[in-house]
Amino acid sequence: MKRFLLITLCLAALLLTACGGGDVSTPADGSTPAADAGQDVSDSSTSTTTGTPASGNEMDGADWFDTTTGSATSIGSATSTTAATTTVAPPRQEELGSVSLPAPGYTPDGLGRIVIGAVSYNKPTVSVEVKNVTTKWMTEETNYLVYTCYDREGNVLTLPDEIFGRIYIGQIRAGKSKTFTFAIPEGTRRVEITGYHIAYWTEWA
């Protein structure tokens, strides 16, 4: 009987020893041995994408293509030598009889390169000299000045002419000038330069 009890106790001890051992893969404190050892234990099946690459070798498509609205307007942009038609220098006028005309020395774009020379009025024709007073700049063929005619009350007057309102100055070499004539409407009391398209190029040798 004592032997049977002893054998039973030994078996019970063996069973307790076998069942009471801790799980090697999951310690009692909840830590993961692989993580403690510095190994990668991430589960790709449960990972979430945050939009920022986890590695320097990965790249989001948005990094290659600018998706900002309106960003295309900056592509290919460059500083132009063509002045905007809305930045006309404050007018300088000269009274010739009953009409006020741009005064000699007036520079429409404010750069002092292209200036108004001699002006005259022989009803209904106005003559305006345009001078290039530089030593190294020339204008291009497409250049023009915009003029507007006003009556005594400030109303804009026009004529049925396709080129009315523009003086196509074209190419003027450094130190050269050109004279342009145009008719103005009946009742005009003021002719003012109100815009331009002027691009400059360096004179060739």
Short mmCIF file of C-alpha atoms in Angstrom, two decimals:
data_model
loop_
_atom_site.label_atom_id
_atom_site.label_comp_id
_atom_site.label_asym_id
_atom_site.label_seq_id
_atom_site.Cartn_x
_atom_site.Cartn_y
_atom_site.Cartn_z
CA MET A 1 0.00 0.00 0.00
CA LYS A 2 2.85 2.33 0.85
CA ARG A 3 4.49 1.54 -2.49
CA PHE A 4 1.27 2.31 -4.38
CA LEU A 5 0.92 5.62 -2.52
CA LEU A 6 4.55 6.51 -3.22
CA ILE A 7 4.18 5.68 -6.91
CA THR A 8 0.99 7.76 -7.07
CA LEU A 9 2.74 10.74 -5.44
CA CYS A 10 5.66 10.48 -7.85
CA LEU A 11 3.32 10.38 -10.84
CA ALA A 12 1.42 13.35 -9.48
CA ALA A 13 4.69 15.25 -9.02
CA LEU A 14 5.73 14.44 -12.57
CA LEU A 15 2.36 15.60 -13.90
CA LEU A 16 2.57 18.85 -11.93
CA THR A 17 6.09 19.47 -13.18
CA ALA A 18 5.05 18.86 -16.78
CA CYS A 19 1.91 20.95 -16.60
CA GLY A 20 3.32 23.76 -14.48
CA GLY A 21 6.18 24.77 -16.85
CA GLY A 22 5.89 28.26 -18.38
CA ASP A 23 5.35 28.88 -22.12
CA VAL A 24 8.76 29.67 -23.58
CA SER A 25 7.26 31.79 -26.41
CA THR A 26 5.10 33.95 -24.14
CA PRO A 27 6.63 35.02 -20.79
CA ALA A 28 4.37 35.72 -17.87
CA ASP A 29 5.02 39.51 -18.13
CA GLY A 30 3.51 39.63 -21.65
CA SER A 31 6.75 40.62 -23.41
CA THR A 32 7.82 38.91 -26.61
CA PRO A 33 11.29 37.37 -26.58
CA ALA A 34 11.81 38.21 -30.26
CA ALA A 35 11.05 41.87 -29.61
CA ASP A 36 13.35 41.93 -26.59
CA ALA A 37 16.09 40.46 -28.75
CA GLY A 38 15.70 43.20 -31.37
CA GLN A 39 14.19 40.96 -34.04
CA ASP A 40 11.47 42.02 -36.49
CA VAL A 41 8.15 40.77 -35.14
CA SER A 42 5.83 42.99 -37.19
CA ASP A 43 2.78 41.37 -38.71
CA SER A 44 2.23 42.65 -42.24
CA SER A 45 -1.34 41.38 -42.24
CA THR A 46 -2.34 43.88 -39.56
CA SER A 47 -0.18 46.88 -40.50
CA THR A 48 -1.80 50.14 -41.58
CA THR A 49 -0.58 52.62 -44.22
CA THR A 50 -0.11 56.15 -42.97
CA GLY A 51 0.99 57.71 -46.27
CA THR A 52 4.61 58.11 -45.15
CA PRO A 53 7.04 55.48 -46.45
CA ALA A 54 8.59 53.37 -43.69
CA SER A 55 11.81 53.01 -45.64
CA GLY A 56 13.98 55.39 -47.58
CA ASN A 57 13.69 53.07 -50.58
CA GLU A 58 9.91 53.37 -50.76
CA MET A 59 8.11 56.40 -52.22
CA ASP A 60 4.53 57.46 -52.49
CA GLY A 61 3.32 58.36 -55.99
CA ALA A 62 2.42 61.84 -54.71
CA ASP A 63 6.14 62.47 -54.16
CA TRP A 64 6.71 62.15 -57.91
CA PHE A 65 3.71 64.12 -59.14
CA ASP A 66 2.61 67.46 -57.73
CA THR A 67 -1.09 67.16 -57.00
CA THR A 68 -1.50 70.70 -55.71
CA THR A 69 -4.29 72.54 -57.51
CA GLY A 70 -2.99 75.10 -59.95
CA SER A 71 0.65 74.12 -59.62
CA ALA A 72 0.91 73.74 -63.39
CA THR A 73 0.94 77.49 -63.70
CA SER A 74 4.49 77.57 -62.37
CA ILE A 75 5.83 75.07 -64.90
CA GLY A 76 8.05 76.75 -67.45
CA SER A 77 7.60 80.17 -65.92
CA ALA A 78 10.44 82.63 -66.56
CA THR A 79 11.18 86.30 -66.16
CA SER A 80 10.25 88.14 -69.32
CA THR A 81 11.70 91.32 -70.76
CA THR A 82 8.21 92.22 -71.95
CA ALA A 83 6.60 94.82 -69.72
CA ALA A 84 2.97 94.43 -68.66
CA THR A 85 0.49 96.74 -70.34
CA THR A 86 -1.02 97.71 -66.97
CA THR A 87 2.12 99.34 -65.56
CA VAL A 88 2.26 102.46 -67.70
CA ALA A 89 4.28 105.26 -66.16
CA PRO A 90 2.26 108.29 -64.98
CA PRO A 91 1.42 110.38 -68.05
CA ARG A 92 3.38 113.48 -69.02
CA GLN A 93 1.40 115.62 -71.42
CA GLU A 94 2.00 118.68 -73.57
CA GLU A 95 -0.71 121.05 -74.81
CA LEU A 96 -0.66 121.62 -78.56
CA GLY A 97 -3.51 123.93 -79.46
CA SER A 98 -6.73 122.29 -78.34
CA VAL A 99 -5.21 118.82 -77.85
CA SER A 100 -3.06 117.39 -75.05
CA LEU A 101 -0.42 114.97 -76.35
CA PRO A 102 2.31 112.84 -74.72
CA ALA A 103 5.20 115.15 -73.87
CA PRO A 104 8.74 114.78 -75.24
CA GLY A 105 10.92 112.76 -72.86
CA TYR A 106 8.01 110.67 -71.57
CA THR A 107 8.93 106.98 -71.19
CA PRO A 108 5.82 104.74 -71.19
CA ASP A 109 7.38 101.74 -69.45
CA GLY A 110 9.34 103.85 -66.98
CA LEU A 111 12.68 102.29 -67.97
CA GLY A 112 14.04 105.33 -69.82
CA ARG A 113 14.99 103.30 -72.89
CA ILE A 114 12.16 104.20 -75.26
CA VAL A 115 11.04 107.81 -74.95
CA ILE A 116 8.69 110.14 -76.78
CA GLY A 117 10.50 112.61 -79.03
CA ALA A 118 8.95 115.42 -81.06
CA VAL A 119 5.14 115.56 -81.24
CA SER A 120 2.88 117.61 -83.51
CA TYR A 121 -0.79 118.02 -84.35
CA ASN A 122 -2.23 118.99 -87.71
CA LYS A 123 -5.96 118.30 -87.47
CA PRO A 124 -6.91 115.48 -87.61
CA THR A 125 -3.39 113.97 -87.67
CA VAL A 126 -1.01 113.50 -84.77
CA SER A 127 2.70 112.82 -85.29
CA VAL A 128 4.75 111.15 -82.57
CA GLU A 129 8.47 110.43 -82.63
CA VAL A 130 9.61 107.36 -80.67
CA LYS A 131 13.29 107.35 -79.75
CA ASN A 132 15.57 104.58 -78.50
CA VAL A 133 18.00 106.48 -76.30
CA THR A 134 20.05 103.46 -75.23
CA THR A 135 23.45 102.30 -76.47
CA LYS A 136 22.92 98.53 -76.22
CA TRP A 137 19.19 97.72 -76.37
CA MET A 138 16.93 97.24 -79.37
CA THR A 139 13.20 96.58 -79.53
CA GLU A 140 11.64 93.65 -81.37
CA GLU A 141 9.39 93.67 -84.42
CA THR A 142 6.14 93.04 -82.53
CA ASN A 143 6.41 96.01 -80.17
CA TYR A 144 3.66 98.61 -79.98
CA LEU A 145 2.28 101.45 -77.89
CA VAL A 146 -1.41 101.73 -76.96
CA TYR A 147 -3.03 105.18 -77.04
CA THR A 148 -6.50 106.33 -76.01
CA CYS A 149 -8.38 109.42 -77.17
CA TYR A 150 -10.64 111.32 -74.77
CA ASP A 151 -13.10 114.15 -75.30
CA ARG A 152 -13.55 117.16 -73.01
CA GLU A 153 -15.69 115.16 -70.55
CA GLY A 154 -13.26 112.22 -70.42
CA ASN A 155 -15.26 109.91 -72.69
CA VAL A 156 -13.25 107.51 -74.87
CA LEU A 157 -13.42 108.23 -78.61
CA THR A 158 -12.62 105.75 -81.39
CA LEU A 159 -12.46 105.44 -85.17
CA PRO A 160 -13.51 102.47 -87.36
CA ASP A 161 -9.93 101.47 -88.07
CA GLU A 162 -8.47 98.03 -87.34
CA ILE A 163 -5.23 99.43 -85.98
CA PHE A 164 -6.72 102.50 -84.31
CA GLY A 165 -5.43 102.79 -80.76
CA ARG A 166 -2.02 101.23 -81.44
CA ILE A 167 1.29 102.55 -82.70
CA TYR A 168 3.32 99.61 -84.01
CA ILE A 169 6.86 100.81 -83.33
CA GLY A 170 8.50 97.53 -84.36
CA GLN A 171 12.27 97.27 -84.22
CA ILE A 172 14.16 100.38 -83.21
CA ARG A 173 17.92 100.03 -82.94
CA ALA A 174 19.93 101.69 -80.16
CA GLY A 175 20.29 105.42 -80.77
CA LYS A 176 17.66 105.42 -83.54
CA SER A 177 14.13 106.83 -83.78
CA LYS A 178 10.97 106.52 -85.85
CA THR A 179 8.07 108.92 -86.42
CA PHE A 180 4.47 107.68 -86.56
CA THR A 181 1.31 109.48 -87.66
CA PHE A 182 -2.33 108.63 -86.98
CA ALA A 183 -5.71 110.33 -87.20
CA ILE A 184 -7.71 111.13 -84.09
CA PRO A 185 -11.52 111.42 -83.81
CA GLU A 186 -13.34 114.73 -84.00
CA GLY A 187 -13.73 116.22 -80.54
CA THR A 188 -10.53 114.69 -79.12
CA ARG A 189 -9.04 116.83 -76.39
CA ARG A 190 -6.48 114.41 -74.97
CA VAL A 191 -4.35 111.61 -76.47
CA GLU A 192 -2.72 109.51 -73.77
CA ILE A 193 -0.49 106.42 -73.89
CA THR A 194 -2.35 103.84 -71.83
CA GLY A 195 -0.49 100.61 -72.57
CA TYR A 196 2.36 98.98 -74.44
CA HIS A 197 4.10 95.79 -75.43
CA ILE A 198 7.82 96.39 -75.40
CA ALA A 199 10.49 93.67 -75.36
CA TYR A 200 14.19 94.54 -75.44
CA TRP A 201 17.07 92.60 -76.92
CA THR A 202 20.79 93.20 -76.58
CA GLU A 203 22.26 94.80 -79.69
CA TRP A 204 24.45 92.45 -81.71
CA ALA A 205 28.03 93.41 -82.46
#
